[in-house]
mmCIF file of C-alpha atoms in Angstrom:
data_model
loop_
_atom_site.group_PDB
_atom_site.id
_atom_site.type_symbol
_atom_site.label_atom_id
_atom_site.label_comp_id
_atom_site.label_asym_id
_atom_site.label_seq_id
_atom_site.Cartn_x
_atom_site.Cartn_y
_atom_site.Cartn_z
ATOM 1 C CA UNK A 14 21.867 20.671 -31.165
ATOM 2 C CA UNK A 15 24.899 22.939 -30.491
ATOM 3 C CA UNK A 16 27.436 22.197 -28.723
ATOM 4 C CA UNK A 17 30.347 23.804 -27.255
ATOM 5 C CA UNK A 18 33.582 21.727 -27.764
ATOM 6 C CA UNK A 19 37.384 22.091 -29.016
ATOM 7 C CA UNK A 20 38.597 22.021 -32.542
ATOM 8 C CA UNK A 21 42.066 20.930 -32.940
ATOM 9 C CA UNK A 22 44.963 22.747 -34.243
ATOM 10 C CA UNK A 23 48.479 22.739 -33.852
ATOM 11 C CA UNK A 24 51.639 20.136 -35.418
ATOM 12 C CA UNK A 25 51.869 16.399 -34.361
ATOM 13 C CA UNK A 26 52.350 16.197 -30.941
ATOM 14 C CA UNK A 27 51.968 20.049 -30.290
ATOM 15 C CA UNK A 28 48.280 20.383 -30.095
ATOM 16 C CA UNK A 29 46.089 23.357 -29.419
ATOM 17 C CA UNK A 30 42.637 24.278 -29.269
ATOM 18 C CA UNK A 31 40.005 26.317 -30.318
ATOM 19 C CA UNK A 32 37.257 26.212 -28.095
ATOM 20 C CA UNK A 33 33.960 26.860 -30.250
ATOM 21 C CA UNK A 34 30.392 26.507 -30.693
ATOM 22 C CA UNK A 35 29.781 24.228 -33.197
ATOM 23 C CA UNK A 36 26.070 21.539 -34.781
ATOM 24 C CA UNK A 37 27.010 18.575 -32.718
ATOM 25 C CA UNK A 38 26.936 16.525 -36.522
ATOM 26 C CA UNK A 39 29.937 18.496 -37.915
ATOM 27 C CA UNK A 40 33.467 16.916 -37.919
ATOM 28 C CA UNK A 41 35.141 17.802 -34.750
ATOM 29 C CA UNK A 42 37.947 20.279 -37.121
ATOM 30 C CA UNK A 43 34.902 21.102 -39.691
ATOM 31 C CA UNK A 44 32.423 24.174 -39.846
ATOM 32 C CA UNK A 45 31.404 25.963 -36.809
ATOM 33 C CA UNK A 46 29.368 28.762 -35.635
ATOM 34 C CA UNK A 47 31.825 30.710 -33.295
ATOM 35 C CA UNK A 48 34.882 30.946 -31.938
ATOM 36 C CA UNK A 49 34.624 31.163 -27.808
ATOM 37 C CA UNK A 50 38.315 30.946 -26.857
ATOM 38 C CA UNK A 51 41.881 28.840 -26.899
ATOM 39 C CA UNK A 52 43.072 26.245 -25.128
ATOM 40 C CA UNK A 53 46.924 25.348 -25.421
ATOM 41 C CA UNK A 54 47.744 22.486 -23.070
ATOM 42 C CA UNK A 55 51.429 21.933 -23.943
ATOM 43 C CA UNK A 56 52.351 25.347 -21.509
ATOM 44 C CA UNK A 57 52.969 24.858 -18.037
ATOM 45 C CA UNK A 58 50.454 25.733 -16.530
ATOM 46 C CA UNK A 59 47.942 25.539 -19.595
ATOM 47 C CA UNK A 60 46.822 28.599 -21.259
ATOM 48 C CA UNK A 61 43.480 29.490 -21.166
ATOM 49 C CA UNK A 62 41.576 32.374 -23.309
ATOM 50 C CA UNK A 63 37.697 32.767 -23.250
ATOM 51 C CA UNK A 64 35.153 35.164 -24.075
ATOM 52 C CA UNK A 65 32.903 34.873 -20.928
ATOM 53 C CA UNK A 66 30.042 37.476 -22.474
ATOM 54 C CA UNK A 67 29.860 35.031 -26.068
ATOM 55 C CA UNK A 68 29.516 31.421 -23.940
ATOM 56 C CA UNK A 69 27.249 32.685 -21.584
ATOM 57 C CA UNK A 70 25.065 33.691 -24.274
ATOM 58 C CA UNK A 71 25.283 30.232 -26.075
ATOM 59 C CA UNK A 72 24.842 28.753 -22.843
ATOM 60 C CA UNK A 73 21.889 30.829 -22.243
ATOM 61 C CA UNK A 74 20.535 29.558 -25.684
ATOM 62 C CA UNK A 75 20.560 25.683 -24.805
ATOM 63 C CA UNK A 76 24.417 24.802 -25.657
ATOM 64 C CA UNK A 77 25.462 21.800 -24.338
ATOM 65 C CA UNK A 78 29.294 22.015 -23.401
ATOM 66 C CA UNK A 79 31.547 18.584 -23.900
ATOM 67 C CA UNK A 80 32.995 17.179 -20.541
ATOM 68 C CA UNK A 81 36.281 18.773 -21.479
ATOM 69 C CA UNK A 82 35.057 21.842 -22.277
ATOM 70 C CA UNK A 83 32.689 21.788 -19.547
ATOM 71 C CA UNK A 84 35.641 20.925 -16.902
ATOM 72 C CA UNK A 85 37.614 24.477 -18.331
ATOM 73 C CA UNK A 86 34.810 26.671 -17.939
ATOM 74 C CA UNK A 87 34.483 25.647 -14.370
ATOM 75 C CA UNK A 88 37.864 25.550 -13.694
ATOM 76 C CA UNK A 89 37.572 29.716 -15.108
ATOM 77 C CA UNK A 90 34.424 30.250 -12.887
ATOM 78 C CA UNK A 91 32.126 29.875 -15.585
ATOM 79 C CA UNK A 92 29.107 27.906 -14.653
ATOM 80 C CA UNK A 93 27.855 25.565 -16.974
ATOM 81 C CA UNK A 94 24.296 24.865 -15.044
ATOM 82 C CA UNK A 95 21.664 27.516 -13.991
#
């Protein structure tokens, strides 16, 4: 199953995040399919980068977003459901 989720990056105690579409049995920082946008939380207010066109086509194809992810794609107007 694929599933879209975020793949740390960033120093020790300055994360950020990659959000991508990734096998939900690889290591959340391991191999993934493709990368659907950023995520830097440590900005005030968070930045926030996506690639509407590339998630709604994963989404279209049965990926199943993580709550996190799924709670920043609605927060962007993306909708997760159909």
């Amino acid at each position: 199953m694929v599933k879209l989720r975020l793949q740390r990056f960033g120093a020790h105690k300055a994360p950020r995040y990659r959000i991508v579409a990734a096998d939900s049995k690889a290591p959340r920082d391991g191999k993934f399919l493709e990368i659907l946008g950023t995520y830097n939380p440590c900005t005030e207010p968070a930045t926030i980068t996506l690639d509407a066109d590339k998630i709604n086509k994963w989404l279209a194809n049965g990926a199943q977003p993580t709550i996190t992810v799924k709670n920043i794609l609605e927060a962007n107007n993306i909708k997760t459901t159909k």
